[in-house]
Amino acid sequence: MPTQSKTALVTGITGQDGSYLAELLLEKGYTVHGIVRRSSSFNTSRIDHLYRDPHEADTRLFLHYGDLTDGQNLTNLVLDVQPDEIYNLGAQSHVRVSFDAPAYTVQTVALGALNVLEAARQLSKTKPTRVYQASSSEMYGDVVETPQRETTPFSPQSPYACAKVYAFHQTVNYRNAYSLFASNGILFNHESPRRGETFVTRKITRAATRIKLGLQKKLYLGNLDAKRDWGYAKDYVEGMWRILQHDEPDDFVLATGETQTIRTFLDYAFGVLDLDWNDYVEIDPRYFRPSEVDLLLGDNTKAKEKLGWEPKTTCKELAELMIQHDLTLAHQELKRTSN
């Protein structure tokens, strides 16, 4: 049931997290404004059911063209929308791609976050607003302690992670310097059927289902021994919302507290289909990062104690629901190719 009558502005609303967050906020009675980048083709598939379907379209959802690198446009939009809450989820978020496009990654992730904070600061002169900054477990990089918590030093190992560290500290800086309600959510890996297909978990579930139906023969991957703390994105956006409902601005780790290797995720995913992934997976050096992050494992104690948040979905359950979704897509593809 709706419990709020607030306005939220979401950058990156067309992404995995943005789409789940938009659903959550609308369910809670918010008016939601989302920022989308202008391109020659629409990239709104994850929110089309909220925005375009005449049977489900919500009149409290508004989309605006914008770009995190355009600070003036962003400030104008924030001052026009007057949001109670701002969720900065927009970014070039693929770690491997950040090595190929480091400058663009820094512009969207680091300077983009700064532009959001500055826009919020301008708004806060006349109206209080709260800012959520999407920080990342990749900031821990070459970890100095396990599990990683809010006090663990950062040791970033990619242009993406370095940019996220900058954004994290600017969020803290604006909180301290301007008394802005600005909080970081340090999210560990979170996946879903809406995950982009270039990310390893979705790459695995798409390939497994296509292999099952004879649409694909092999799956090429990089480092199978990397360990990650994988959760369900739908659980994590609730944590984002709870962070901004907290009495004071603060920084929180959102994680499951459990870690699995990519090999284990392969076991889970292919196992649902009664396949042995060893028969289909080959290693391709192109998918190795120039500097690898071997182990990420989060300590969510603070989020449990202060926010009452904890994940509801295990990694195995996550793999199963992703497989079921992608199996439907594979059947649709098979039907198209058979006609």
Tab-separated table of N, CA, C and O in Angstrom, residues 132-140 148-152 154 168 183-190 236 243 251-255 298-299:
chain	number	residue	atom	x	y	z
A	132	TYR	N	21.150	9.866	-2.458
A	132	TYR	CA	21.739	8.527	-2.365
A	132	TYR	C	22.764	8.379	-3.475
A	132	TYR	O	22.451	8.566	-4.658
A	133	GLN	N	23.998	8.027	-3.115
A	133	GLN	CA	25.058	7.781	-4.084
A	133	GLN	C	25.333	6.286	-4.164
A	133	GLN	O	25.623	5.637	-3.155
A	134	ALA	N	25.243	5.762	-5.372
A	134	ALA	CA	25.482	4.332	-5.590
A	134	ALA	C	26.976	4.058	-5.592
A	134	ALA	O	27.660	4.229	-6.602
A	135	SER	N	27.491	3.639	-4.461
A	135	SER	CA	28.893	3.235	-4.360
A	135	SER	C	29.009	1.732	-4.597
A	135	SER	O	28.006	1.020	-4.668
A	136	SER	N	30.224	1.243	-4.706
A	136	SER	CA	30.427	-0.127	-5.178
A	136	SER	C	31.478	-0.869	-4.368
A	136	SER	O	32.474	-0.287	-3.925
A	137	SER	N	31.268	-2.167	-4.225
A	137	SER	CA	32.253	-3.012	-3.559
A	137	SER	C	33.569	-3.054	-4.318
A	137	SER	O	34.614	-3.385	-3.747
A	138	GLU	N	33.548	-2.701	-5.613
A	138	GLU	CA	34.788	-2.677	-6.398
A	138	GLU	C	35.786	-1.677	-5.818
A	138	GLU	O	36.988	-1.771	-6.092
A	139	MET	N	35.329	-0.726	-5.016
A	139	MET	CA	36.223	0.243	-4.388
A	139	MET	C	37.225	-0.444	-3.465
A	139	MET	O	38.332	0.048	-3.259
A	140	TYR	N	36.857	-1.599	-2.906
A	140	TYR	CA	37.758	-2.305	-1.991
A	140	TYR	C	38.900	-2.974	-2.735
A	140	TYR	O	39.993	-3.148	-2.181
A	148	GLN	N	34.561	-7.186	4.069
A	148	GLN	CA	34.717	-5.743	3.938
A	148	GLN	C	33.514	-5.037	4.579
A	148	GLN	O	32.385	-5.452	4.411
A	149	ARG	N	33.817	-3.982	5.318
A	149	ARG	CA	32.769	-3.211	5.995
A	149	ARG	C	32.958	-1.735	5.707
A	149	ARG	O	33.846	-1.364	4.937
A	150	GLU	N	32.150	-0.906	6.327
A	150	GLU	CA	32.181	0.530	6.050
A	150	GLU	C	33.523	1.169	6.370
A	150	GLU	O	33.906	2.173	5.755
A	151	THR	N	34.266	0.607	7.308
A	151	THR	CA	35.552	1.178	7.729
A	151	THR	C	36.748	0.584	6.991
A	151	THR	O	37.889	1.019	7.211
A	152	THR	N	36.517	-0.380	6.110
A	152	THR	CA	37.613	-1.013	5.380
A	152	THR	C	38.223	-0.029	4.371
A	152	THR	O	37.494	0.581	3.589
A	154	PHE	N	39.840	1.588	1.079
A	154	PHE	CA	39.646	1.295	-0.330
A	154	PHE	C	40.988	1.059	-1.015
A	154	PHE	O	41.993	1.669	-0.670
A	168	PHE	N	32.423	8.551	-3.847
A	168	PHE	CA	32.155	8.257	-2.431
A	168	PHE	C	32.633	9.406	-1.549
A	168	PHE	O	31.897	9.920	-0.702
A	183	SER	N	24.188	10.228	1.403
A	183	SER	CA	24.585	8.919	1.920
A	183	SER	C	25.093	8.028	0.797
A	183	SER	O	24.624	8.103	-0.343
A	184	ASN	N	26.053	7.184	1.150
A	184	ASN	CA	26.565	6.182	0.222
A	184	ASN	C	26.000	4.804	0.556
A	184	ASN	O	25.997	4.393	1.723
A	185	GLY	N	25.572	4.106	-0.469
A	185	GLY	CA	25.270	2.686	-0.327
A	185	GLY	C	26.363	1.911	-1.028
A	185	GLY	O	26.511	2.004	-2.251
A	186	ILE	N	27.178	1.188	-0.258
A	186	ILE	CA	28.268	0.403	-0.849
A	186	ILE	C	27.706	-0.975	-1.168
A	186	ILE	O	27.670	-1.867	-0.321
A	187	LEU	N	27.236	-1.122	-2.386
A	187	LEU	CA	26.557	-2.352	-2.770
A	187	LEU	C	27.526	-3.369	-3.354
A	187	LEU	O	28.315	-3.052	-4.251
A	188	PHE	N	27.435	-4.574	-2.837
A	188	PHE	CA	28.170	-5.688	-3.427
A	188	PHE	C	27.370	-6.202	-4.619
A	188	PHE	O	26.251	-5.748	-4.881
A	189	ASN	N	27.951	-7.123	-5.380
A	189	ASN	CA	27.339	-7.535	-6.643
A	189	ASN	C	25.884	-7.926	-6.465
A	189	ASN	O	25.546	-8.734	-5.591
A	190	HIS	N	25.033	-7.353	-7.279
A	190	HIS	CA	23.607	-7.677	-7.223
A	190	HIS	C	23.097	-7.859	-8.641
A	190	HIS	O	23.350	-7.041	-9.515
A	236	TYR	N	18.082	-5.254	-3.046
A	236	TYR	CA	19.034	-4.180	-2.757
A	236	TYR	C	18.440	-2.786	-2.931
A	236	TYR	O	18.837	-1.844	-2.238
A	243	ILE	N	18.128	3.550	3.279
A	243	ILE	CA	19.251	4.424	3.602
A	243	ILE	C	18.798	5.886	3.648
A	243	ILE	O	19.210	6.653	4.524
A	251	ASP	N	26.826	6.001	5.705
A	251	ASP	CA	27.270	5.086	4.653
A	251	ASP	C	27.038	3.648	5.106
A	251	ASP	O	27.336	3.296	6.261
A	252	PHE	N	26.519	2.824	4.182
A	252	PHE	CA	26.136	1.467	4.540
A	252	PHE	C	26.581	0.466	3.486
A	252	PHE	O	26.438	0.709	2.283
A	253	VAL	N	27.103	-0.666	3.946
A	253	VAL	CA	27.375	-1.807	3.080
A	253	VAL	C	26.086	-2.619	2.939
A	253	VAL	O	25.443	-2.956	3.932
A	254	LEU	N	25.719	-2.927	1.689
A	254	LEU	CA	24.616	-3.844	1.415
A	254	LEU	C	25.210	-5.073	0.735
A	254	LEU	O	25.785	-4.968	-0.337
A	255	ALA	N	25.089	-6.208	1.401
A	255	ALA	CA	25.715	-7.440	0.923
A	255	ALA	C	24.989	-8.629	1.521
A	255	ALA	O	24.201	-8.487	2.467
A	298	GLY	N	31.015	-8.940	1.702
A	298	GLY	CA	30.562	-7.810	2.497
A	298	GLY	C	30.030	-8.188	3.867
A	298	GLY	O	29.474	-9.270	4.067
A	299	ASP	N	30.193	-7.267	4.817
A	299	ASP	CA	29.649	-7.394	6.167
A	299	ASP	C	28.468	-6.429	6.277
A	299	ASP	O	28.649	-5.207	6.314
